[in-house]
Short mmCIF file of N, CA and C in Angstrom, two decimals:
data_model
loop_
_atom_site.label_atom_id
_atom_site.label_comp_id
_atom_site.label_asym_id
_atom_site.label_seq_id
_atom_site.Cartn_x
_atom_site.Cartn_y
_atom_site.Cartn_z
N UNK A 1 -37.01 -20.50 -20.23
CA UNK A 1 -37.11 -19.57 -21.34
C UNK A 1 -35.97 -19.84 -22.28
N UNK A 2 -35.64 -19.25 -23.08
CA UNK A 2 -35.21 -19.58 -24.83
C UNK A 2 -34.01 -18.29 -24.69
N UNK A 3 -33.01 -18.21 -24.92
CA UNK A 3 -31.94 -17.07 -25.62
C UNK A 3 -31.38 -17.75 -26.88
N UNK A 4 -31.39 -16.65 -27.49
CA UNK A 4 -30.68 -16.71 -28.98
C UNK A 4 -30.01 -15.81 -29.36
N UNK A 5 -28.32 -16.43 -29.20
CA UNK A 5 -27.49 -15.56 -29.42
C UNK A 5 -27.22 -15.68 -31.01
N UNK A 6 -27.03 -14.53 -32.24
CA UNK A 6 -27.31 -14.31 -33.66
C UNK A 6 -25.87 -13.24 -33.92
N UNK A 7 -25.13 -13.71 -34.51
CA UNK A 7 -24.27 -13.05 -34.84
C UNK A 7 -24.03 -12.88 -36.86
N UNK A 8 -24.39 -11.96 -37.49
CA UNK A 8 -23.96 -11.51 -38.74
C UNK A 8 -22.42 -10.90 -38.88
N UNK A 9 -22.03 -12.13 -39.99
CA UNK A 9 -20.65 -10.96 -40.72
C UNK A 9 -20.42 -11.87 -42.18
N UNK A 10 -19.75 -10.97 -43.05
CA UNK A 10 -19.55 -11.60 -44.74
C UNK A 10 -18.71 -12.69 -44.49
N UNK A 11 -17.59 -13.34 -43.92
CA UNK A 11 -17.22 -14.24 -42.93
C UNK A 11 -17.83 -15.02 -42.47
N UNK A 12 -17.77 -16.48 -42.71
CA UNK A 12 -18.46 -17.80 -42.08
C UNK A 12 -17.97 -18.04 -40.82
N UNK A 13 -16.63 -18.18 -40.95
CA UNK A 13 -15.44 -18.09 -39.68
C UNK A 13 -16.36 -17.29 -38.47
N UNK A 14 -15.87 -15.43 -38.98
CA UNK A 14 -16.31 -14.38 -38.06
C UNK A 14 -17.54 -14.99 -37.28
N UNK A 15 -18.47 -15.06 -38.18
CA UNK A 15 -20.13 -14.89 -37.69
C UNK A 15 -20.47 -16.41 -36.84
N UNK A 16 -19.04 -17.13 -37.07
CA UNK A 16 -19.34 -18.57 -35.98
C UNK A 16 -18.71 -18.14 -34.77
N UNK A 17 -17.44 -17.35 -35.09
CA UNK A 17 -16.67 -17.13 -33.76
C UNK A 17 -17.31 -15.76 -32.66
N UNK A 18 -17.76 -15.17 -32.98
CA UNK A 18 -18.73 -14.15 -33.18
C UNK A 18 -19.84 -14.87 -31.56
N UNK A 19 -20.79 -15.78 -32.42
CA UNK A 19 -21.37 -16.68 -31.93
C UNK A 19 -20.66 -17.32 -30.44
N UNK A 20 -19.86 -18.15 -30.43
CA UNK A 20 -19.14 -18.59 -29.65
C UNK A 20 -18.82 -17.46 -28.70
N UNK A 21 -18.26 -16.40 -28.75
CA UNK A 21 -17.84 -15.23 -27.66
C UNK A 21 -19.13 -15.21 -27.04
N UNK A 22 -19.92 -14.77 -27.57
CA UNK A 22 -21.39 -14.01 -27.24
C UNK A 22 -21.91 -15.30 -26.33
N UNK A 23 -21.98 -16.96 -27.21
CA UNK A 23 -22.50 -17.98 -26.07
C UNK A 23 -21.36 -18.05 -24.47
N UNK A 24 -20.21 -18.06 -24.71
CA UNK A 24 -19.18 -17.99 -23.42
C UNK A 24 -19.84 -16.68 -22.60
N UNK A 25 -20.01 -15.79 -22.91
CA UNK A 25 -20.65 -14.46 -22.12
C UNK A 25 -22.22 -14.87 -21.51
N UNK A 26 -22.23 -15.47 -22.29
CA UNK A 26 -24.13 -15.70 -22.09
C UNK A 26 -23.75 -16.72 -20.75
N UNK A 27 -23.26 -17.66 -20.78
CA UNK A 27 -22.82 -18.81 -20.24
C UNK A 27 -22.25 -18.33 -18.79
N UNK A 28 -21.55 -17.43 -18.69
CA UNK A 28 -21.00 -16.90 -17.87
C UNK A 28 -21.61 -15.65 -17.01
N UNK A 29 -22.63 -15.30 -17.70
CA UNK A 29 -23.85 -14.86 -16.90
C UNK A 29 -24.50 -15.72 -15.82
N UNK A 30 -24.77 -16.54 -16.84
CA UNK A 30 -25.96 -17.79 -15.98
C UNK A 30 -25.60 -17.94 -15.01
N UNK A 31 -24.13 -18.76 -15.09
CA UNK A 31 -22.74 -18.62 -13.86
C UNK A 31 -22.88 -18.41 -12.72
N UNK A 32 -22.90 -16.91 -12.78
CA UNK A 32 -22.41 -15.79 -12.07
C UNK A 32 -23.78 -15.48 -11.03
N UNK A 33 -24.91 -15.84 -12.35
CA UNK A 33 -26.33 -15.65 -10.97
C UNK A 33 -26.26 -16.79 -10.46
N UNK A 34 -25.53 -18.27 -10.04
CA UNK A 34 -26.05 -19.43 -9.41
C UNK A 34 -26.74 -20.19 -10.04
N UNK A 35 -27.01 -20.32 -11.51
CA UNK A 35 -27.82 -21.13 -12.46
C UNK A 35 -26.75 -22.36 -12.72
N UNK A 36 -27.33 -23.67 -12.31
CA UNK A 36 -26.33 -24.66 -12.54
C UNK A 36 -26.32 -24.91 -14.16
N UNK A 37 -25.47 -25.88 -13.79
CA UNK A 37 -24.92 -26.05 -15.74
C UNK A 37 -26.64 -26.98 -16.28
N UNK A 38 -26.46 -28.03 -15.71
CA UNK A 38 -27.73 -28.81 -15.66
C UNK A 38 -28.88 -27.83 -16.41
N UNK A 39 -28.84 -26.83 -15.95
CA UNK A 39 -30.19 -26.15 -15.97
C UNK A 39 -30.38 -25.06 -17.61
N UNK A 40 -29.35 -25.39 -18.15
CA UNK A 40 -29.50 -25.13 -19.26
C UNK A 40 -28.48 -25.68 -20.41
N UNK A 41 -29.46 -25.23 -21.62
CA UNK A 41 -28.14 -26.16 -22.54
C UNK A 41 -28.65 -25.88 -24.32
N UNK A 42 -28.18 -25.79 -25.05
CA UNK A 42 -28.12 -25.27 -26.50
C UNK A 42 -29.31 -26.03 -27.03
N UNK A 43 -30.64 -25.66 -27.32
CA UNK A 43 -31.48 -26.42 -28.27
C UNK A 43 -31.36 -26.61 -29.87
N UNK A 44 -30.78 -25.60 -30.30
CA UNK A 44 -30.46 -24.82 -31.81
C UNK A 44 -29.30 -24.29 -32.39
N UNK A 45 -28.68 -25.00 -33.20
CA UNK A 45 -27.49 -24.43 -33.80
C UNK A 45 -28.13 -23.88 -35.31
N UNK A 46 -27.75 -22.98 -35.69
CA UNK A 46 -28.51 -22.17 -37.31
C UNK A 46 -27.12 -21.52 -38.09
N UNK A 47 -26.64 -21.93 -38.89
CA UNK A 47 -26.30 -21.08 -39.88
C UNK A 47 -27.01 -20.87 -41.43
N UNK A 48 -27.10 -19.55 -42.19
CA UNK A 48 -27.92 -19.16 -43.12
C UNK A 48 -27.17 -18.27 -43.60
N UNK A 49 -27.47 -17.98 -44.75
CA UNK A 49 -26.86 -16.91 -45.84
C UNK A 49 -28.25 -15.77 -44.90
N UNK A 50 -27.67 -14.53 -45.37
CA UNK A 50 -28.53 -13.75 -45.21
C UNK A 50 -29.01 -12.22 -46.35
N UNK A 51 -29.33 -12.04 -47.10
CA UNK A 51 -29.20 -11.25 -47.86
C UNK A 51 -30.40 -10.01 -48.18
N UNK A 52 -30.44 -8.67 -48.54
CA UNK A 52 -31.50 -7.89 -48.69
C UNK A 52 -31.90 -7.21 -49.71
N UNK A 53 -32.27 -6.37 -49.96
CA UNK A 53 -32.77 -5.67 -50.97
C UNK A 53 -32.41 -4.71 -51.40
N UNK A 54 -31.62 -4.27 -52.23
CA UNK A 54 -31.74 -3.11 -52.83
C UNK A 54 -31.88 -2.70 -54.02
N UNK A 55 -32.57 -1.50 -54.14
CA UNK A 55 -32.96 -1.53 -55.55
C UNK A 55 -33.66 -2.72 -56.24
N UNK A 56 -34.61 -3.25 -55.92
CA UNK A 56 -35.07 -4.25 -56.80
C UNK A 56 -34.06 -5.62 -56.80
N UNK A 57 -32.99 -5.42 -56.20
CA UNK A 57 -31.94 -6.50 -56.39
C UNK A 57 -31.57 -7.36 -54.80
N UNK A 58 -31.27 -8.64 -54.89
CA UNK A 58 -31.67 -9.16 -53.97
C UNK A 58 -29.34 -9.25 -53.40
N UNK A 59 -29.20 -8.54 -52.41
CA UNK A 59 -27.85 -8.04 -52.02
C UNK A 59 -27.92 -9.06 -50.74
N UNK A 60 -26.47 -9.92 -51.13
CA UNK A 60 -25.19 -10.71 -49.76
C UNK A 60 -25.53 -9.55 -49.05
N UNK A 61 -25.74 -10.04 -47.54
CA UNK A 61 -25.24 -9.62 -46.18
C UNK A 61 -24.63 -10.34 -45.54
N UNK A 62 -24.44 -11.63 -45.37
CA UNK A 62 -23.54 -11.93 -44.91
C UNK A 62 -24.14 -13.37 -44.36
N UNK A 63 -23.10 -14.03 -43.68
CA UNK A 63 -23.61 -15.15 -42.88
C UNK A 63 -23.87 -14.98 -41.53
N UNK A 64 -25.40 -15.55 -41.06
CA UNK A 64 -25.91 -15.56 -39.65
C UNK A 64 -25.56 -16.70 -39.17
N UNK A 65 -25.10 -16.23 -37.96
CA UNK A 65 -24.80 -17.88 -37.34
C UNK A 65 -25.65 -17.64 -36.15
N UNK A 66 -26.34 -18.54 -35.27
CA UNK A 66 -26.80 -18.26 -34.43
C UNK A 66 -27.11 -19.99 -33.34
N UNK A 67 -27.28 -19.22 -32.22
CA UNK A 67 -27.24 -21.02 -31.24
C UNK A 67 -28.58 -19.93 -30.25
N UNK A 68 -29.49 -21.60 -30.00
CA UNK A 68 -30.22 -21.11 -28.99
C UNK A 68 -30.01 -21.90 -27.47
N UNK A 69 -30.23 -21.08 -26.38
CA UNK A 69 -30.23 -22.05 -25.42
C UNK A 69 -31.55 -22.06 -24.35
N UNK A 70 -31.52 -23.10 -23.79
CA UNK A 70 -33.24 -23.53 -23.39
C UNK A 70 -32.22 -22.95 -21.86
N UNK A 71 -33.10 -22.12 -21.03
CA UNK A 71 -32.50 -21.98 -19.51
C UNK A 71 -33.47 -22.09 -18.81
N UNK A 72 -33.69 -22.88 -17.61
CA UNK A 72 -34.31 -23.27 -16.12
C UNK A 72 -33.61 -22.37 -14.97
N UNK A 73 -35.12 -21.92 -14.82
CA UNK A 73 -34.69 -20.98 -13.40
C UNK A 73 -35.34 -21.19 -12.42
N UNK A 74 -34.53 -21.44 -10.95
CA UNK A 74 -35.32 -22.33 -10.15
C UNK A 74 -35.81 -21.06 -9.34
N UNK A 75 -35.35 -20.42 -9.25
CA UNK A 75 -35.40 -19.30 -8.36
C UNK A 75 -35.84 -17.70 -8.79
N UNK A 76 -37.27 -17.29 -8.79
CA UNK A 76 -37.73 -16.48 -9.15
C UNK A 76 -36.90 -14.56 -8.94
N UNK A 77 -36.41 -14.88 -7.78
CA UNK A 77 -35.96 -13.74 -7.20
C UNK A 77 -34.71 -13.69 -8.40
N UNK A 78 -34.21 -14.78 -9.27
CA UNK A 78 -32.85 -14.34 -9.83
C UNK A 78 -33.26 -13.95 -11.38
N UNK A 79 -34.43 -14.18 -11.68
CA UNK A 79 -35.11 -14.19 -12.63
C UNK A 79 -34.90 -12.75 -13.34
N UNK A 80 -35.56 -11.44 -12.58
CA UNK A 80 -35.10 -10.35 -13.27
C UNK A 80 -33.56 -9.85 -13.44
N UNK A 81 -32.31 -10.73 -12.43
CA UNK A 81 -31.23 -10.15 -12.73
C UNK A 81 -30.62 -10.65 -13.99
N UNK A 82 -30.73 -11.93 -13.98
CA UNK A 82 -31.02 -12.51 -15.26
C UNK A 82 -31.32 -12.38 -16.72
N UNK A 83 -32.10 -11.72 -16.59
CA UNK A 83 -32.91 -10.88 -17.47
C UNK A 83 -32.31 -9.74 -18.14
N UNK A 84 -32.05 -9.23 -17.17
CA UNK A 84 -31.53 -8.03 -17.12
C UNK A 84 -30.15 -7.29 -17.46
N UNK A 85 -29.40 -8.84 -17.05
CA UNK A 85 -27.52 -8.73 -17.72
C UNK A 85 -28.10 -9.23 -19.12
N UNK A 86 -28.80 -9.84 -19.64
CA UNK A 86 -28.98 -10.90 -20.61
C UNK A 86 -29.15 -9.59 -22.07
N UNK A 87 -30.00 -8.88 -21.67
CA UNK A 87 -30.82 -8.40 -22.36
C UNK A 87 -29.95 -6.93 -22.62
N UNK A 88 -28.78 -6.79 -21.94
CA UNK A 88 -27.85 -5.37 -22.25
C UNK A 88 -26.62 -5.68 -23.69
N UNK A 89 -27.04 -7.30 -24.04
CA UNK A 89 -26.19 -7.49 -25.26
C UNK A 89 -26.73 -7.69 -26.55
N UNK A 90 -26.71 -6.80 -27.10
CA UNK A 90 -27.03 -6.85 -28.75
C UNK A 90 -27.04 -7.49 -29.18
N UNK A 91 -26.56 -8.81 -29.31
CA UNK A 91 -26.49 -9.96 -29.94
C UNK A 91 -27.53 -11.32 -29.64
N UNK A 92 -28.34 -10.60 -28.50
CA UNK A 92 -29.14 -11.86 -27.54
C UNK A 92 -30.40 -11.58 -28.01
N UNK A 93 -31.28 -12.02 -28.54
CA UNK A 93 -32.92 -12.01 -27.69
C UNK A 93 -33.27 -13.05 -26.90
N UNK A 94 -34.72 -12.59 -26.03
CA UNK A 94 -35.07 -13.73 -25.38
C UNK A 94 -36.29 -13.39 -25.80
N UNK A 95 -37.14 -15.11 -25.58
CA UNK A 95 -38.35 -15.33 -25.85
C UNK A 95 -38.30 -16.82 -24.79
N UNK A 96 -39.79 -16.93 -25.24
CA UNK A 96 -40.50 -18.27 -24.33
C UNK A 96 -40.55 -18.67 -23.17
N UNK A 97 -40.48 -17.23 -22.54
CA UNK A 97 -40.86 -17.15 -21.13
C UNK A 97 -41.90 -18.51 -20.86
N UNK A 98 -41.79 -18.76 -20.01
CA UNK A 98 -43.40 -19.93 -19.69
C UNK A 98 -42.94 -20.21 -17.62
N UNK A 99 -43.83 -20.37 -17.52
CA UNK A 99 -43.75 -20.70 -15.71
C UNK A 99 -44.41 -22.37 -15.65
N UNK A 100 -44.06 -22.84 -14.61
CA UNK A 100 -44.38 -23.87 -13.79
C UNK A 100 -43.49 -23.97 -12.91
N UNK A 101 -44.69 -24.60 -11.71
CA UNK A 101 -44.35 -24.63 -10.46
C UNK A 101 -43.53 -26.05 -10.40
N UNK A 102 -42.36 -26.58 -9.65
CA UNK A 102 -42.52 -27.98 -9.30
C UNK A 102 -42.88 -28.31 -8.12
N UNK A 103 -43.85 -27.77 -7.61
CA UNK A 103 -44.51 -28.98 -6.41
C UNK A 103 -46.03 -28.18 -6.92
N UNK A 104 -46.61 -28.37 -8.11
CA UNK A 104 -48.19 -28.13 -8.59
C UNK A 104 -48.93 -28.92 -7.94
N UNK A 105 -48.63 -30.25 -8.08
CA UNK A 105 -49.31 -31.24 -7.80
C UNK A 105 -49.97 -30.89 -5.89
N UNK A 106 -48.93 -30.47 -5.05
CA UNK A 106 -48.35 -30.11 -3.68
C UNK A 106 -49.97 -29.35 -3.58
N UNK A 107 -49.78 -28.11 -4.56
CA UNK A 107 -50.03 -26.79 -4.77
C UNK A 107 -51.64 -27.08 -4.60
N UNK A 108 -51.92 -28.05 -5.64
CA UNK A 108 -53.13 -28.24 -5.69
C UNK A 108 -54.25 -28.77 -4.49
N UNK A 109 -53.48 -29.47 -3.91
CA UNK A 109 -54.11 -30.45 -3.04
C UNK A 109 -54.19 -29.45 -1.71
N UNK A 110 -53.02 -28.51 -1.51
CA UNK A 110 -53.54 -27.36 -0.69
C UNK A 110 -54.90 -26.43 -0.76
N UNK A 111 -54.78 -26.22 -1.87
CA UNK A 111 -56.36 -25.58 -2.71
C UNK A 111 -57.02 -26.38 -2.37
N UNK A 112 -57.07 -28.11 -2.53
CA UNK A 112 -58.37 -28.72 -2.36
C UNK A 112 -58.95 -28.68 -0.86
N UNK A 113 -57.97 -28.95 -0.35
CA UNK A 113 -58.21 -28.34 1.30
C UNK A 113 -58.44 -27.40 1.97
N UNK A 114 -58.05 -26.44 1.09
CA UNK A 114 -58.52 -24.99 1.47
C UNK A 114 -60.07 -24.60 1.39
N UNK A 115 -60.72 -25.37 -0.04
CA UNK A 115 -61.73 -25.23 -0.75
C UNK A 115 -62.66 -26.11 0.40
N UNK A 116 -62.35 -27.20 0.96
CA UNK A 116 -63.04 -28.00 1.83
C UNK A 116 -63.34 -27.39 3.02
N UNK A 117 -62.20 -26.74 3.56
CA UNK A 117 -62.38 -26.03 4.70
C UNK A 117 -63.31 -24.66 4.82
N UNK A 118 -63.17 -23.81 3.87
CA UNK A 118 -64.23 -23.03 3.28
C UNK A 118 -65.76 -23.44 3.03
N UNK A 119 -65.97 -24.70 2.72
CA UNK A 119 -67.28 -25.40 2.46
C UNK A 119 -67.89 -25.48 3.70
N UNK A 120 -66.54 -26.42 4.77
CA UNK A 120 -67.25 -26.63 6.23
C UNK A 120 -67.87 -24.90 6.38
N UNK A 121 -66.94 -24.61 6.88
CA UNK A 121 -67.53 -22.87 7.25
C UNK A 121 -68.57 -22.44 6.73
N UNK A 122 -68.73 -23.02 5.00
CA UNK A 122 -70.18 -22.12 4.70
C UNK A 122 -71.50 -22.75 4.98
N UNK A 123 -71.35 -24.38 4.91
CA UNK A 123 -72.10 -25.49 5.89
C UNK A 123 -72.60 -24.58 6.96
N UNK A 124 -71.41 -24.26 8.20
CA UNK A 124 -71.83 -24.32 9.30
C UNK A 124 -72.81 -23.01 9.49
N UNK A 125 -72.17 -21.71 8.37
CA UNK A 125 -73.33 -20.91 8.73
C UNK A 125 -74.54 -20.99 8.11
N UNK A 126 -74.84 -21.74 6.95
CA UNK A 126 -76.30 -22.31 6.91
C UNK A 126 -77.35 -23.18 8.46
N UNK A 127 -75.97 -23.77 8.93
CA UNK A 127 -76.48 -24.57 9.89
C UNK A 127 -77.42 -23.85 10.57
N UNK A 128 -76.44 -22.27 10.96
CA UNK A 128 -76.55 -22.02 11.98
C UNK A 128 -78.11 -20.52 11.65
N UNK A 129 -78.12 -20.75 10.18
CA UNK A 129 -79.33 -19.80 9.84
C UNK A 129 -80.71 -20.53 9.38
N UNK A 130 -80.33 -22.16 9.29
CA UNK A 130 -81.78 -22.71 8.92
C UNK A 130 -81.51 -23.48 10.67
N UNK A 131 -80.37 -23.71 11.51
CA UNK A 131 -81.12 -24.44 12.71
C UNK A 131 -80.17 -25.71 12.08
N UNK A 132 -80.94 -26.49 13.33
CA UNK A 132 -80.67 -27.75 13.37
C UNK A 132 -79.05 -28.56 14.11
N UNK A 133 -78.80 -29.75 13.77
CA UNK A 133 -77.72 -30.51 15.00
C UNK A 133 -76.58 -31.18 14.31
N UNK A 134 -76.53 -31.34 12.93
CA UNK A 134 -75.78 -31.78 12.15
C UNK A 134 -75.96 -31.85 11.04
N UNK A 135 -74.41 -31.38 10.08
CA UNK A 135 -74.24 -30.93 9.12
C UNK A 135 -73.52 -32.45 7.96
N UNK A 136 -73.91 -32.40 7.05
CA UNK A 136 -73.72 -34.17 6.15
C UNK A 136 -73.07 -33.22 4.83
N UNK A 137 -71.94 -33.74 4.70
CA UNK A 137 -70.94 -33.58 3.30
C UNK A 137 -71.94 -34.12 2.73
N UNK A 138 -72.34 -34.00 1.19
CA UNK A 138 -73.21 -35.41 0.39
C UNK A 138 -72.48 -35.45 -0.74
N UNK A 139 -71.46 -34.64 -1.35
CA UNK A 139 -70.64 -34.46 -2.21
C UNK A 139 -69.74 -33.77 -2.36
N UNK A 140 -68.60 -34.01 -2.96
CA UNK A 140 -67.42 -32.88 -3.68
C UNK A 140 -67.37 -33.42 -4.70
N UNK A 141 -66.81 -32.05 -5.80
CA UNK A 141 -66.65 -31.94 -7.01
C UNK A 141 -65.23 -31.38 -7.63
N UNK A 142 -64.98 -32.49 -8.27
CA UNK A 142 -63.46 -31.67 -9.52
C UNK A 142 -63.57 -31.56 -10.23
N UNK A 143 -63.51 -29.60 -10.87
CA UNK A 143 -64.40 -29.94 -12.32
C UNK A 143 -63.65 -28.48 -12.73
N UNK A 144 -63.43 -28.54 -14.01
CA UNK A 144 -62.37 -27.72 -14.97
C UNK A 144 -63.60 -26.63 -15.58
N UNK A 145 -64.40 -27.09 -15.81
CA UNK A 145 -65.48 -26.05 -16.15
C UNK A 145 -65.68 -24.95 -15.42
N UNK A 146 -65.60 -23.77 -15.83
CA UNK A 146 -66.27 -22.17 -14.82
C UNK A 146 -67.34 -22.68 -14.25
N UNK A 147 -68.12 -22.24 -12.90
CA UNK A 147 -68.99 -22.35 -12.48
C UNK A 147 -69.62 -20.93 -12.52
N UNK A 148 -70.79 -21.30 -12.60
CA UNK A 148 -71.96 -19.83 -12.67
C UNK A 148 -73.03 -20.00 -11.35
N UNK A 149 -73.01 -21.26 -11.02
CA UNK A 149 -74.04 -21.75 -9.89
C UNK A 149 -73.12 -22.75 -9.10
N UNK A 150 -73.93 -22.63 -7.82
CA UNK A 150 -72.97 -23.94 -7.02
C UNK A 150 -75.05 -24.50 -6.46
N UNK A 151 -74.83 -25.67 -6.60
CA UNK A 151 -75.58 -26.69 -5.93
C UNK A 151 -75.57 -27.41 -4.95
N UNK A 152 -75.85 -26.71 -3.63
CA UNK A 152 -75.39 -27.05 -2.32
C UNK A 152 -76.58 -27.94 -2.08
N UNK A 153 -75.99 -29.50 -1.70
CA UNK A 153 -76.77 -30.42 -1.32
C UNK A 153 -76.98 -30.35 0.04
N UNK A 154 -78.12 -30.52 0.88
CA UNK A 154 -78.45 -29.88 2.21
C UNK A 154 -79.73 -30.99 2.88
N UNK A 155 -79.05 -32.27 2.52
CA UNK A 155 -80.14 -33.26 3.08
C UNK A 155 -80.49 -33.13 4.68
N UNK A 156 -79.14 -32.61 5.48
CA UNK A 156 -79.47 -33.02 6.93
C UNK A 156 -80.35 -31.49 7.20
N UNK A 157 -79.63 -30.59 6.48
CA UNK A 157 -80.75 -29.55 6.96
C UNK A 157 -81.87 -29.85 6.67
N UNK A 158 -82.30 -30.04 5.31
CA UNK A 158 -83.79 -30.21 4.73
C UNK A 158 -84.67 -31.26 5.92
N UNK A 159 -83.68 -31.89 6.18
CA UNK A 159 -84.70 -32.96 7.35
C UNK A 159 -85.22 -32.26 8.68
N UNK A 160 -83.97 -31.43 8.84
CA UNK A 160 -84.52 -30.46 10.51
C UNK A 160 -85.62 -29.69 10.54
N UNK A 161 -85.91 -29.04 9.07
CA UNK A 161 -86.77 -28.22 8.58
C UNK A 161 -87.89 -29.02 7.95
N UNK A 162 -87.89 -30.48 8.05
CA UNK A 162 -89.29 -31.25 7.77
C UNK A 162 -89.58 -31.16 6.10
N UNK A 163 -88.37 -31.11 5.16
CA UNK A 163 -88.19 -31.44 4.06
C UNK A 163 -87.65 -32.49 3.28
N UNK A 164 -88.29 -32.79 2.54
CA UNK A 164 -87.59 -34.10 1.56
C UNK A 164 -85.98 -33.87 0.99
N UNK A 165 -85.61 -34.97 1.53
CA UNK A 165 -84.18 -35.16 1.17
C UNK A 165 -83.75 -35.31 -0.03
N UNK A 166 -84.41 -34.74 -0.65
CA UNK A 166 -84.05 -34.27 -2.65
C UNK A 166 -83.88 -33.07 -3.04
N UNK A 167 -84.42 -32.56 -1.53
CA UNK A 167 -84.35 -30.80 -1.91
C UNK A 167 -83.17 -30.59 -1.51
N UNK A 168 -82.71 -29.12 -2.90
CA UNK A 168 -81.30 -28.33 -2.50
C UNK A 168 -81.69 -26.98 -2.76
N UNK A 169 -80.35 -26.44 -2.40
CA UNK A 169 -80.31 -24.88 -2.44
C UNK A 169 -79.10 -25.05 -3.54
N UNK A 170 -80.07 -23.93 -4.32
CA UNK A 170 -78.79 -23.49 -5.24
C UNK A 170 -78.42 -21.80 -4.67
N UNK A 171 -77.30 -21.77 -5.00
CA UNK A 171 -76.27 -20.33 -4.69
C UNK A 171 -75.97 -19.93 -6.07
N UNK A 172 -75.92 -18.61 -6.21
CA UNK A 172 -75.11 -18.20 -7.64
C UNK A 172 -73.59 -17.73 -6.68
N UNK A 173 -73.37 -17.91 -7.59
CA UNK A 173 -71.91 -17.38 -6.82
C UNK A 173 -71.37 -16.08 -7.04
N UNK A 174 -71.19 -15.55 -5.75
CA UNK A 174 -71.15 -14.16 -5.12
C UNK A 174 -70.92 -13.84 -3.81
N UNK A 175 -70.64 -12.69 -3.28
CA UNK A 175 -70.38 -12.86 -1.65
C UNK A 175 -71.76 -12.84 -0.50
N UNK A 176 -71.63 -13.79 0.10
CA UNK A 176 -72.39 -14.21 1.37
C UNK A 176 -72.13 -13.16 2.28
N UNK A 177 -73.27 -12.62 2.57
CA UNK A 177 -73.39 -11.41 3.64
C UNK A 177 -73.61 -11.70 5.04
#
């Protein structure tokens, strides 16, 4: 996720040094929860005039100085304390929360096995409601698209039951009673 520490004053100096306190505090948060240095680091340095309105007239406020820093958190559990010192200083926002796992890849291939093992099981209780002595994988599928139907290919059954091996069962998908 993203912090951006933003400091305003009529002072170029102030509103840099300003900046600097607020990043040492920020910095020293991270610290303090076990966030290595590695794991974060300044994406954005900004200084800007800043000025508003009054009366029809466009009024100096001062100079914004502001630094952003990109932070990695490996550890979910530190995540809200984090958060939480971060977000008690006026000078901070945060944005760009985003998640990823690093072992997805891990993650996935558990799912695919999970999903396989689930298949055997739903195999076996077809087996065991149309009959017959053996059950034949004839396909798996990886596919990013929603499914609305599953197309269970069922050659070895269809044969026990004295059917052509072209015939399938389709399932909508829903719970099996």
């Amino acid at each position: 996720f993203s912090v951006t520490v933003n400091c305003v004053s009529k002072e170029i100096g102030q509103a840099n040094q300003c900046v600097k306190s607020k990043l040492e505090e920020t910095t020293l948060i991270l610290d303090k929860a076990g966030i290595d240095k590695e794991d974060y680091h300044s994406s954005a340095v900004n200084l800007n005039k800043e000025y508003t309105w009054k009366q029809n007239t466009q009024v100096f406020k001062g100079y914004s100085a502001s630094v952003s820093l990109m932070i990695t958190i490996r550890d979910l559990n530190t995540l809200g304390l984090v958060l939480g010192k971060l977000m008690n200083h006026e000078n901070l926002s945060v944005g760009g929360l985003t998640y990823t796992h690093s072992r997805i890849d891990s993650l996935k291939n558990d799912a695919y096995i999970k999903a396989f093992k689930n298949t055997e099981t739903l195999a076996k209780r077809f087996q065991k409601e149309i009959g017959g002595s053996s059950i034949e994988l004839v396909e798996i599928n990886n596919t990013t698209e929603p499914l609305t139907s599953v197309n269970v290919a069922t050659k070895s059954m269809m044969r026990t039951m004295g059917k052509p091996e072209q015939d399938s069962i389709n399932l909508n998908i829903g719970t099996l009673v």
